[in-house]
């Protein structure tokens, strides 16, 4: 559906603000670290000498260095062609290994349509000013974050574009979460977390299609809403299925585009995702250890793999009209929907489950893993929020027309610093659900 | 030491604001719950019917009821005599079972001095406007909370006392944490957490004094800084030691005074500590289950037990002057210092460790359990913050004159809703340290 000029401008402003956040990372993070240096110099000389003998001052300097390295990486990410504006000067449309299918909310669902894995059309780029995409969402912190993005249309936003946007702590938190998300999705360090979350989902998917020969998997279309940095969707494509990820957050989209389309070697990049908090570190290594990404070559999908990422709001892109009849082309076109730490991003979970149900083919499978950290609970932006218990979500799914099986609880972390003295453990709900009505 | 008139007024304003927070709990919490009801009514009728059939509307009403019950309890807490103003009309100075020793920073250290367990003198009542006491501190949330209390001297504070203080979300968060802290310290539900945290500390204490007959324990003085709601200190007094808790937070002090001095029966009170978040609830019971407190009779300390709680800042009360010589009466007067989730409340950990070292008697023992969630990291109030790693804290302790032994990691939660789908696990550092120089 078309967007209004106002919506398009709001979107552009929001995207520009995210870019500014990337650009401002170094001064922002260095300033926070420099406060430690200033505080140090307010201490009595005896304390300074004691702390210096422990290596405290050297550690502050080492963190400065790590911030510079992070900043270099983040600047490379945003130096990539603008994925939302139809391409930049160094865009490589001919990348032979990254063929994909840009699914969108128009009638254009030609499976042969090729483009980069991240959606480029304007129709893909719209997103609300409330960036609550999975990757940068509160799961990354293990606690609620009630500060949703304010609309950028006033203040530092489109009304005053001449003035440089000043990123907030909330913006920077999302950027720091993006670094941790890279660990989760694209590093060896993240393998333990991926094994806990993605493997059960992939196993259930393979189980559901166990009578399909591997070479025919590409005829089955799998959707991953809340795809984050794309690893689960990529893994599913690697298994041979046609797989599309959908993601809302600009932070995630920028980072996943860079990883998937502009990264040509294993361990190409070094980042320091844990240098931003000095709390709960058992030792210096916990704070300062480098993480190498990626652990696999993103372009190593098999010849002819059908893999794409689509930018935008799940309900807007896949929801279509409420009045669709069963003959509508958007109905029943997916054979599987995989939701991992996603369903609690709903304002109204009824809508999410209805969309998942509607777009699944008869007998299609919905596989879910995640907690219920309702992202819009207590929001201050006057958005509606419906917050069900797990029992209620399952009861709702049954009423909407799913048969739930394979129910269990999987204990898992989420973008956890494995060496921290504080860990967040989600007792995540897992299930396989088939569309029965 | 004497306080300035300005400090006293600031303190009184801050205390009044905490009282207001207690008083405003019901309207504040009901308003947040009512937003759910309003959101519900914005939904299409089909969604409303679906959700109603799941019991969602009834659940919102049940939470209203639970909030009223909580409010009744909180109002009883603040209906107690003003513990900071020297007593109220129903204050019972003759409570025969709650004899205590008010240790303070004056020369008055007569061990026979009796008063209620909470400090009452003005010299005990001063606290900074930055309430970062253990019980209401970020450990209760498992994540950093950078919003320290702003100074109350402007705005809604003393300059405009005519205007009613309007509690912030941060204030209410501390109050809600107080309810969870009551579970931890004074309910059967909290026993698992207490067993993990308090038992190893008590065991190490008993071990250190294993050659002392139980009836002579009362000659040994144990200090518990960051005493929160007082259970660890109470347990230590129950073991027969002379024990003093120290606490800074008005929230903790009000609640502990009420529990220790105004609660005369096991399971006297019912609270609903988990009704404030609808996230990560597997079922209705996880949200709405009542907790009965206390699990023990607070007045059941043995005849002649020496137990007290002192209000105020640890460094101000026990730190004395930096230039104390060994002959000063505040030096070496404690046989044991027990710190549980406390040392990371330091702005400058060097100061904390020096004070602990100085007040310990030769051969005295410091037993520690906790993470390193540095409370002042990233503060926006321009307070200094020194944030060491665990290795550095231990190295610092050795330099200051401790011999550390019995080092291990204890995995424990902190004011965790045991039924939540999200758990915080602290890999807490434990050690026993003896004063060697």
PDB file of N, CA and C in Angstrom, chain A residues 114-202:
ATOM      1  N   UNK A 114      15.005 -11.059  -8.489  1.00  0.00           N
ATOM      2  CA  UNK A 114      16.252 -11.091  -7.739  1.00  0.00           C
ATOM      3  C   UNK A 114      16.646  -9.715  -7.249  1.00  0.00           C
ATOM      4  N   UNK A 115      17.145  -9.701  -6.073  1.00  0.00           N
ATOM      5  CA  UNK A 115      17.725  -8.474  -5.535  1.00  0.00           C
ATOM      6  C   UNK A 115      18.567  -8.888  -4.356  1.00  0.00           C
ATOM      7  N   UNK A 116      19.208  -7.917  -3.769  1.00  0.00           N
ATOM      8  CA  UNK A 116      19.992  -8.231  -2.575  1.00  0.00           C
ATOM      9  C   UNK A 116      19.070  -8.731  -1.488  1.00  0.00           C
ATOM     10  N   UNK A 117      19.640  -9.310  -0.477  1.00  0.00           N
ATOM     11  CA  UNK A 117      18.817  -9.902   0.565  1.00  0.00           C
ATOM     12  C   UNK A 117      18.048  -8.886   1.391  1.00  0.00           C
ATOM     13  N   UNK A 118      18.454  -7.673   1.396  1.00  0.00           N
ATOM     14  CA  UNK A 118      17.676  -6.692   2.149  1.00  0.00           C
ATOM     15  C   UNK A 118      16.767  -5.950   1.183  1.00  0.00           C
ATOM     16  N   UNK A 119      15.532  -5.766   1.566  1.00  0.00           N
ATOM     17  CA  UNK A 119      14.580  -5.100   0.705  1.00  0.00           C
ATOM     18  C   UNK A 119      15.046  -3.699   0.358  1.00  0.00           C
ATOM     19  N   UNK A 120      14.841  -3.287  -0.867  1.00  0.00           N
ATOM     20  CA  UNK A 120      15.337  -1.976  -1.263  1.00  0.00           C
ATOM     21  C   UNK A 120      14.220  -1.033  -1.677  1.00  0.00           C
ATOM     22  N   UNK A 121      13.081  -1.594  -2.031  1.00  0.00           N
ATOM     23  CA  UNK A 121      12.014  -0.733  -2.519  1.00  0.00           C
ATOM     24  C   UNK A 121      11.459   0.153  -1.420  1.00  0.00           C
ATOM     25  N   UNK A 122      10.907   1.255  -1.824  1.00  0.00           N
ATOM     26  CA  UNK A 122      10.274   2.146  -0.853  1.00  0.00           C
ATOM     27  C   UNK A 122       9.209   1.402  -0.056  1.00  0.00           C
ATOM     28  N   UNK A 123       8.536   0.490  -0.732  1.00  0.00           N
ATOM     29  CA  UNK A 123       7.455  -0.201  -0.039  1.00  0.00           C
ATOM     30  C   UNK A 123       7.982  -1.085   1.082  1.00  0.00           C
ATOM     31  N   UNK A 124       9.280  -1.321   1.076  1.00  0.00           N
ATOM     32  CA  UNK A 124       9.847  -2.112   2.170  1.00  0.00           C
ATOM     33  C   UNK A 124      10.365  -1.251   3.296  1.00  0.00           C
ATOM     34  N   UNK A 125      10.525   0.000   2.986  1.00  0.00           N
ATOM     35  CA  UNK A 125      11.337   0.782   3.910  1.00  0.00           C
ATOM     36  C   UNK A 125      10.526   1.452   5.001  1.00  0.00           C
ATOM     37  N   UNK A 126       9.229   1.430   4.868  1.00  0.00           N
ATOM     38  CA  UNK A 126       8.475   2.148   5.880  1.00  0.00           C
ATOM     39  C   UNK A 126       8.534   1.442   7.217  1.00  0.00           C
ATOM     40  N   UNK A 127       8.753   2.188   8.214  1.00  0.00           N
ATOM     41  CA  UNK A 127       8.619   1.635   9.556  1.00  0.00           C
ATOM     42  C   UNK A 127       8.139   2.743  10.470  1.00  0.00           C
ATOM     43  N   UNK A 128       7.444   2.347  11.506  1.00  0.00           N
ATOM     44  CA  UNK A 128       6.993   3.339  12.471  1.00  0.00           C
ATOM     45  C   UNK A 128       8.180   4.004  13.127  1.00  0.00           C
ATOM     46  N   UNK A 129       7.907   5.112  13.716  1.00  0.00           N
ATOM     47  CA  UNK A 129       8.976   5.768  14.455  1.00  0.00           C
ATOM     48  C   UNK A 129       9.313   4.992  15.720  1.00  0.00           C
ATOM     49  N   UNK A 130       8.466   4.039  16.087  1.00  0.00           N
ATOM     50  CA  UNK A 130       8.748   3.237  17.276  1.00  0.00           C
ATOM     51  C   UNK A 130       9.576   2.038  16.878  1.00  0.00           C
ATOM     52  N   UNK A 131      10.845   2.206  16.917  1.00  0.00           N
ATOM     53  CA  UNK A 131      11.705   1.090  16.557  1.00  0.00           C
ATOM     54  C   UNK A 131      11.721   0.094  17.699  1.00  0.00           C
ATOM     55  N   UNK A 132      11.070  -1.019  17.496  1.00  0.00           N
ATOM     56  CA  UNK A 132      11.095  -2.030  18.556  1.00  0.00           C
ATOM     57  C   UNK A 132      11.461  -3.371  17.969  1.00  0.00           C
ATOM     58  N   UNK A 133      12.290  -3.311  16.946  1.00  0.00           N
ATOM     59  CA  UNK A 133      12.724  -4.553  16.317  1.00  0.00           C
ATOM     60  C   UNK A 133      13.400  -5.446  17.333  1.00  0.00           C
ATOM     61  N   UNK A 134      13.386  -6.687  17.025  1.00  0.00           N
ATOM     62  CA  UNK A 134      13.854  -7.700  17.952  1.00  0.00           C
ATOM     63  C   UNK A 134      15.283  -7.470  18.410  1.00  0.00           C
ATOM     64  N   UNK A 135      16.145  -7.256  17.421  1.00  0.00           N
ATOM     65  CA  UNK A 135      17.562  -7.227  17.763  1.00  0.00           C
ATOM     66  C   UNK A 135      17.917  -6.126  18.735  1.00  0.00           C
ATOM     67  N   UNK A 136      17.300  -5.000  18.581  1.00  0.00           N
ATOM     68  CA  UNK A 136      17.665  -3.884  19.451  1.00  0.00           C
ATOM     69  C   UNK A 136      16.649  -3.717  20.568  1.00  0.00           C
ATOM     70  N   UNK A 137      15.854  -4.721  20.781  1.00  0.00           N
ATOM     71  CA  UNK A 137      14.781  -4.547  21.754  1.00  0.00           C
ATOM     72  C   UNK A 137      15.238  -4.963  23.146  1.00  0.00           C
ATOM     73  N   UNK A 138      14.363  -4.807  24.107  1.00  0.00           N
ATOM     74  CA  UNK A 138      14.799  -5.004  25.487  1.00  0.00           C
ATOM     75  C   UNK A 138      15.299  -6.401  25.830  1.00  0.00           C
ATOM     76  N   UNK A 139      14.997  -7.392  25.026  1.00  0.00           N
ATOM     77  CA  UNK A 139      15.557  -8.698  25.345  1.00  0.00           C
ATOM     78  C   UNK A 139      17.065  -8.616  25.490  1.00  0.00           C
ATOM     79  N   UNK A 140      17.624  -7.696  24.736  1.00  0.00           N
ATOM     80  CA  UNK A 140      19.073  -7.587  24.767  1.00  0.00           C
ATOM     81  C   UNK A 140      19.568  -7.182  26.143  1.00  0.00           C
ATOM     82  N   UNK A 141      18.675  -6.678  26.965  1.00  0.00           N
ATOM     83  CA  UNK A 141      19.102  -6.222  28.281  1.00  0.00           C
ATOM     84  C   UNK A 141      18.500  -7.046  29.394  1.00  0.00           C
ATOM     85  N   UNK A 142      17.594  -7.897  29.037  1.00  0.00           N
ATOM     86  CA  UNK A 142      17.020  -8.751  30.062  1.00  0.00           C
ATOM     87  C   UNK A 142      16.086  -8.020  31.000  1.00  0.00           C
ATOM     88  N   UNK A 143      15.702  -6.849  30.632  1.00  0.00           N
ATOM     89  CA  UNK A 143      14.755  -6.154  31.490  1.00  0.00           C
ATOM     90  C   UNK A 143      13.920  -5.237  30.625  1.00  0.00           C
ATOM     91  N   UNK A 144      12.846  -4.784  31.183  1.00  0.00           N
ATOM     92  CA  UNK A 144      11.986  -3.927  30.407  1.00  0.00           C
ATOM     93  C   UNK A 144      12.639  -2.608  30.086  1.00  0.00           C
ATOM     94  N   UNK A 145      12.301  -2.127  28.947  1.00  0.00           N
ATOM     95  CA  UNK A 145      12.768  -0.816  28.547  1.00  0.00           C
ATOM     96  C   UNK A 145      11.543  -0.085  28.036  1.00  0.00           C
ATOM     97  N   UNK A 146      11.063   0.805  28.853  1.00  0.00           N
ATOM     98  CA  UNK A 146       9.792   1.431  28.515  1.00  0.00           C
ATOM     99  C   UNK A 146       9.954   2.643  27.611  1.00  0.00           C
ATOM    100  N   UNK A 147      11.178   3.011  27.344  1.00  0.00           N
ATOM    101  CA  UNK A 147      11.397   4.209  26.558  1.00  0.00           C
ATOM    102  C   UNK A 147      11.391   3.875  25.080  1.00  0.00           C
ATOM    103  N   UNK A 148      10.259   3.932  24.488  1.00  0.00           N
ATOM    104  CA  UNK A 148      10.215   3.738  23.053  1.00  0.00           C
ATOM    105  C   UNK A 148      10.669   5.014  22.368  1.00  0.00           C
ATOM    106  N   UNK A 149      11.087   4.852  21.138  1.00  0.00           N
ATOM    107  CA  UNK A 149      11.516   6.040  20.411  1.00  0.00           C
ATOM    108  C   UNK A 149      10.375   7.043  20.341  1.00  0.00           C
ATOM    109  N   UNK A 150      10.722   8.255  20.597  1.00  0.00           N
ATOM    110  CA  UNK A 150       9.732   9.296  20.390  1.00  0.00           C
ATOM    111  C   UNK A 150       9.638   9.574  18.896  1.00  0.00           C
ATOM    112  N   UNK A 151       8.506  10.073  18.511  1.00  0.00           N
ATOM    113  CA  UNK A 151       8.358  10.447  17.110  1.00  0.00           C
ATOM    114  C   UNK A 151       9.396  11.494  16.752  1.00  0.00           C
ATOM    115  N   UNK A 152      10.069  11.284  15.640  1.00  0.00           N
ATOM    116  CA  UNK A 152      11.116  12.233  15.272  1.00  0.00           C
ATOM    117  C   UNK A 152      10.585  13.449  14.536  1.00  0.00           C
ATOM    118  N   UNK A 153       9.266  13.601  14.453  1.00  0.00           N
ATOM    119  CA  UNK A 153       8.742  14.664  13.597  1.00  0.00           C
ATOM    120  C   UNK A 153       8.895  16.039  14.222  1.00  0.00           C
ATOM    121  N   UNK A 154       9.101  16.099  15.510  1.00  0.00           N
ATOM    122  CA  UNK A 154       9.329  17.393  16.138  1.00  0.00           C
ATOM    123  C   UNK A 154      10.738  17.451  16.682  1.00  0.00           C
ATOM    124  N   UNK A 155      11.009  18.486  17.425  1.00  0.00           N
ATOM    125  CA  UNK A 155      12.305  18.584  18.098  1.00  0.00           C
ATOM    126  C   UNK A 155      13.461  18.490  17.132  1.00  0.00           C
ATOM    127  N   UNK A 156      14.289  17.470  17.350  1.00  0.00           N
ATOM    128  CA  UNK A 156      15.460  17.315  16.505  1.00  0.00           C
ATOM    129  C   UNK A 156      15.119  16.697  15.151  1.00  0.00           C
ATOM    130  N   UNK A 157      13.853  16.454  14.926  1.00  0.00           N
ATOM    131  CA  UNK A 157      13.460  15.698  13.750  1.00  0.00           C
ATOM    132  C   UNK A 157      13.309  16.552  12.507  1.00  0.00           C
ATOM    133  N   UNK A 158      12.315  16.217  11.718  1.00  0.00           N
ATOM    134  CA  UNK A 158      12.225  16.770  10.377  1.00  0.00           C
ATOM    135  C   UNK A 158      11.991  18.275  10.374  1.00  0.00           C
ATOM    136  N   UNK A 159      11.415  18.786  11.461  1.00  0.00           N
ATOM    137  CA  UNK A 159      11.153  20.217  11.488  1.00  0.00           C
ATOM    138  C   UNK A 159      12.455  21.010  11.552  1.00  0.00           C
ATOM    139  N   UNK A 160      13.497  20.357  12.020  1.00  0.00           N
ATOM    140  CA  UNK A 160      14.739  21.095  12.245  1.00  0.00           C
ATOM    141  C   UNK A 160      15.904  20.301  11.681  1.00  0.00           C
ATOM    142  N   UNK A 161      15.715  19.862  10.432  1.00  0.00           N
ATOM    143  CA  UNK A 161      16.734  18.986   9.875  1.00  0.00           C
ATOM    144  C   UNK A 161      18.085  19.662   9.733  1.00  0.00           C
ATOM    145  N   UNK A 162      18.080  20.972   9.741  1.00  0.00           N
ATOM    146  CA  UNK A 162      19.355  21.675   9.640  1.00  0.00           C
ATOM    147  C   UNK A 162      20.216  21.350  10.856  1.00  0.00           C
ATOM    148  N   UNK A 163      19.524  21.145  11.980  1.00  0.00           N
ATOM    149  CA  UNK A 163      20.257  20.887  13.213  1.00  0.00           C
ATOM    150  C   UNK A 163      20.618  19.412  13.265  1.00  0.00           C
ATOM    151  N   UNK A 164      21.835  19.127  13.661  1.00  0.00           N
ATOM    152  CA  UNK A 164      22.295  17.744  13.756  1.00  0.00           C
ATOM    153  C   UNK A 164      21.534  17.025  14.871  1.00  0.00           C
ATOM    154  N   UNK A 165      21.051  15.834  14.570  1.00  0.00           N
ATOM    155  CA  UNK A 165      20.372  15.040  15.590  1.00  0.00           C
ATOM    156  C   UNK A 165      21.366  14.644  16.666  1.00  0.00           C
ATOM    157  N   UNK A 166      20.919  14.728  17.905  1.00  0.00           N
ATOM    158  CA  UNK A 166      21.789  14.341  19.009  1.00  0.00           C
ATOM    159  C   UNK A 166      21.293  13.019  19.579  1.00  0.00           C
ATOM    160  N   UNK A 167      22.019  11.933  19.347  1.00  0.00           N
ATOM    161  CA  UNK A 167      21.535  10.624  19.786  1.00  0.00           C
ATOM    162  C   UNK A 167      21.334  10.579  21.301  1.00  0.00           C
ATOM    163  N   UNK A 168      20.288   9.893  21.708  1.00  0.00           N
ATOM    164  CA  UNK A 168      19.994   9.742  23.131  1.00  0.00           C
ATOM    165  C   UNK A 168      20.696   8.500  23.676  1.00  0.00           C
ATOM    166  N   UNK A 169      20.675   8.371  24.994  1.00  0.00           N
ATOM    167  CA  UNK A 169      21.192   7.159  25.621  1.00  0.00           C
ATOM    168  C   UNK A 169      20.436   5.937  25.096  1.00  0.00           C
ATOM    169  N   UNK A 170      19.153   6.125  24.844  1.00  0.00           N
ATOM    170  CA  UNK A 170      18.339   5.030  24.319  1.00  0.00           C
ATOM    171  C   UNK A 170      18.826   4.601  22.927  1.00  0.00           C
ATOM    172  N   UNK A 171      19.133   5.577  22.083  1.00  0.00           N
ATOM    173  CA  UNK A 171      19.687   5.256  20.759  1.00  0.00           C
ATOM    174  C   UNK A 171      20.988   4.470  20.906  1.00  0.00           C
ATOM    175  N   UNK A 172      21.857   4.993  21.762  1.00  0.00           N
ATOM    176  CA  UNK A 172      23.168   4.359  21.918  1.00  0.00           C
ATOM    177  C   UNK A 172      23.032   2.953  22.500  1.00  0.00           C
ATOM    178  N   UNK A 173      22.039   2.787  23.346  1.00  0.00           N
ATOM    179  CA  UNK A 173      21.808   1.463  23.909  1.00  0.00           C
ATOM    180  C   UNK A 173      21.450   0.474  22.801  1.00  0.00           C
ATOM    181  N   UNK A 174      20.667   0.935  21.852  1.00  0.00           N
ATOM    182  CA  UNK A 174      20.324   0.059  20.729  1.00  0.00           C
ATOM    183  C   UNK A 174      21.556  -0.279  19.898  1.00  0.00           C
ATOM    184  N   UNK A 175      22.417   0.701  19.737  1.00  0.00           N
ATOM    185  CA  UNK A 175      23.626   0.458  18.955  1.00  0.00           C
ATOM    186  C   UNK A 175      24.542  -0.536  19.675  1.00  0.00           C
ATOM    187  N   UNK A 176      24.689  -0.347  20.980  1.00  0.00           N
ATOM    188  CA  UNK A 176      25.515  -1.290  21.751  1.00  0.00           C
ATOM    189  C   UNK A 176      24.902  -2.686  21.707  1.00  0.00           C
ATOM    190  N   UNK A 177      23.558  -2.747  21.743  1.00  0.00           N
ATOM    191  CA  UNK A 177      22.889  -4.046  21.646  1.00  0.00           C
ATOM    192  C   UNK A 177      23.150  -4.695  20.293  1.00  0.00           C
ATOM    193  N   UNK A 178      23.278  -3.868  19.270  1.00  0.00           N
ATOM    194  CA  UNK A 178      23.560  -4.409  17.940  1.00  0.00           C
ATOM    195  C   UNK A 178      24.904  -5.135  17.941  1.00  0.00           C
ATOM    196  N   UNK A 179      25.879  -4.566  18.637  1.00  0.00           N
ATOM    197  CA  UNK A 179      27.181  -5.238  18.728  1.00  0.00           C
ATOM    198  C   UNK A 179      27.041  -6.594  19.422  1.00  0.00           C
ATOM    199  N   UNK A 180      26.246  -6.629  20.490  1.00  0.00           N
ATOM    200  CA  UNK A 180      26.056  -7.906  21.197  1.00  0.00           C
ATOM    201  C   UNK A 180      25.270  -8.894  20.347  1.00  0.00           C
ATOM    202  N   UNK A 181      24.354  -8.355  19.568  1.00  0.00           N
ATOM    203  CA  UNK A 181      23.567  -9.202  18.678  1.00  0.00           C
ATOM    204  C   UNK A 181      24.464  -9.845  17.615  1.00  0.00           C
ATOM    205  N   UNK A 182      25.484  -9.121  17.201  1.00  0.00           N
ATOM    206  CA  UNK A 182      26.435  -9.693  16.237  1.00  0.00           C
ATOM    207  C   UNK A 182      27.152 -10.894  16.846  1.00  0.00           C
ATOM    208  N   UNK A 183      27.420 -10.814  18.137  1.00  0.00           N
ATOM    209  CA  UNK A 183      28.029 -11.961  18.813  1.00  0.00           C
ATOM    210  C   UNK A 183      27.070 -13.143  18.762  1.00  0.00           C
ATOM    211  N   UNK A 184      25.814 -12.876  19.102  1.00  0.00           N
ATOM    212  CA  UNK A 184      24.817 -13.948  19.131  1.00  0.00           C
ATOM    213  C   UNK A 184      24.676 -14.618  17.770  1.00  0.00           C
ATOM    214  N   UNK A 185      24.584 -13.816  16.720  1.00  0.00           N
ATOM    215  CA  UNK A 185      24.234 -14.391  15.421  1.00  0.00           C
ATOM    216  C   UNK A 185      25.435 -14.798  14.577  1.00  0.00           C
ATOM    217  N   UNK A 186      26.558 -14.132  14.750  1.00  0.00           N
ATOM    218  CA  UNK A 186      27.619 -14.340  13.757  1.00  0.00           C
ATOM    219  C   UNK A 186      28.996 -14.578  14.350  1.00  0.00           C
ATOM    220  N   UNK A 187      29.071 -15.107  15.577  1.00  0.00           N
ATOM    221  CA  UNK A 187      30.398 -15.424  16.130  1.00  0.00           C
ATOM    222  C   UNK A 187      30.415 -16.833  16.701  1.00  0.00           C
ATOM    223  N   UNK A 188      31.610 -17.365  16.868  1.00  0.00           N
ATOM    224  CA  UNK A 188      31.753 -18.654  17.549  1.00  0.00           C
ATOM    225  C   UNK A 188      31.263 -18.534  18.986  1.00  0.00           C
ATOM    226  N   UNK A 189      31.558 -17.394  19.601  1.00  0.00           N
ATOM    227  CA  UNK A 189      31.133 -17.150  20.985  1.00  0.00           C
ATOM    228  C   UNK A 189      29.617 -17.307  21.134  1.00  0.00           C
ATOM    229  N   UNK A 190      28.875 -16.969  20.079  1.00  0.00           N
ATOM    230  CA  UNK A 190      27.421 -17.033  20.161  1.00  0.00           C
ATOM    231  C   UNK A 190      26.848 -18.417  19.904  1.00  0.00           C
ATOM    232  N   UNK A 191      27.718 -19.367  19.597  1.00  0.00           N
ATOM    233  CA  UNK A 191      27.214 -20.681  19.187  1.00  0.00           C
ATOM    234  C   UNK A 191      26.374 -21.342  20.288  1.00  0.00           C
ATOM    235  N   UNK A 192      26.798 -21.207  21.531  1.00  0.00           N
ATOM    236  CA  UNK A 192      26.060 -21.855  22.620  1.00  0.00           C
ATOM    237  C   UNK A 192      24.619 -21.334  22.667  1.00  0.00           C
ATOM    238  N   UNK A 193      24.468 -20.013  22.522  1.00  0.00           N
ATOM    239  CA  UNK A 193      23.127 -19.430  22.528  1.00  0.00           C
ATOM    240  C   UNK A 193      22.325 -19.873  21.311  1.00  0.00           C
ATOM    241  N   UNK A 194      22.983 -19.875  20.160  1.00  0.00           N
ATOM    242  CA  UNK A 194      22.278 -20.301  18.941  1.00  0.00           C
ATOM    243  C   UNK A 194      21.857 -21.767  19.038  1.00  0.00           C
ATOM    244  N   UNK A 195      22.737 -22.568  19.607  1.00  0.00           N
ATOM    245  CA  UNK A 195      22.392 -23.989  19.731  1.00  0.00           C
ATOM    246  C   UNK A 195      21.142 -24.170  20.592  1.00  0.00           C
ATOM    247  N   UNK A 196      21.007 -23.324  21.607  1.00  0.00           N
ATOM    248  CA  UNK A 196      19.842 -23.446  22.484  1.00  0.00           C
ATOM    249  C   UNK A 196      18.566 -22.945  21.817  1.00  0.00           C
ATOM    250  N   UNK A 197      18.692 -21.898  20.999  1.00  0.00           N
ATOM    251  CA  UNK A 197      17.492 -21.260  20.430  1.00  0.00           C
ATOM    252  C   UNK A 197      17.167 -21.744  19.023  1.00  0.00           C
ATOM    253  N   UNK A 198      18.157 -21.684  18.150  1.00  0.00           N
ATOM    254  CA  UNK A 198      17.876 -21.938  16.739  1.00  0.00           C
ATOM    255  C   UNK A 198      17.787 -23.434  16.439  1.00  0.00           C
ATOM    256  N   UNK A 199      18.594 -24.237  17.117  1.00  0.00           N
ATOM    257  CA  UNK A 199      18.606 -25.666  16.800  1.00  0.00           C
ATOM    258  C   UNK A 199      17.257 -26.338  17.037  1.00  0.00           C
ATOM    259  N   UNK A 200      16.597 -26.092  18.197  1.00  0.00           N
ATOM    260  CA  UNK A 200      15.284 -26.732  18.382  1.00  0.00           C
ATOM    261  C   UNK A 200      14.278 -26.311  17.316  1.00  0.00           C
ATOM    262  N   UNK A 201      14.372 -25.058  16.879  1.00  0.00           N
ATOM    263  CA  UNK A 201      13.453 -24.569  15.847  1.00  0.00           C
ATOM    264  C   UNK A 201      13.737 -25.276  14.521  1.00  0.00           C
ATOM    265  N   UNK A 202      15.014 -25.360  14.183  1.00  0.00           N
ATOM    266  CA  UNK A 202      15.378 -26.025  12.923  1.00  0.00           C
ATOM    267  C   UNK A 202      15.017 -27.516  12.970  1.00  0.00           C
TER     268      UNK A 202
END
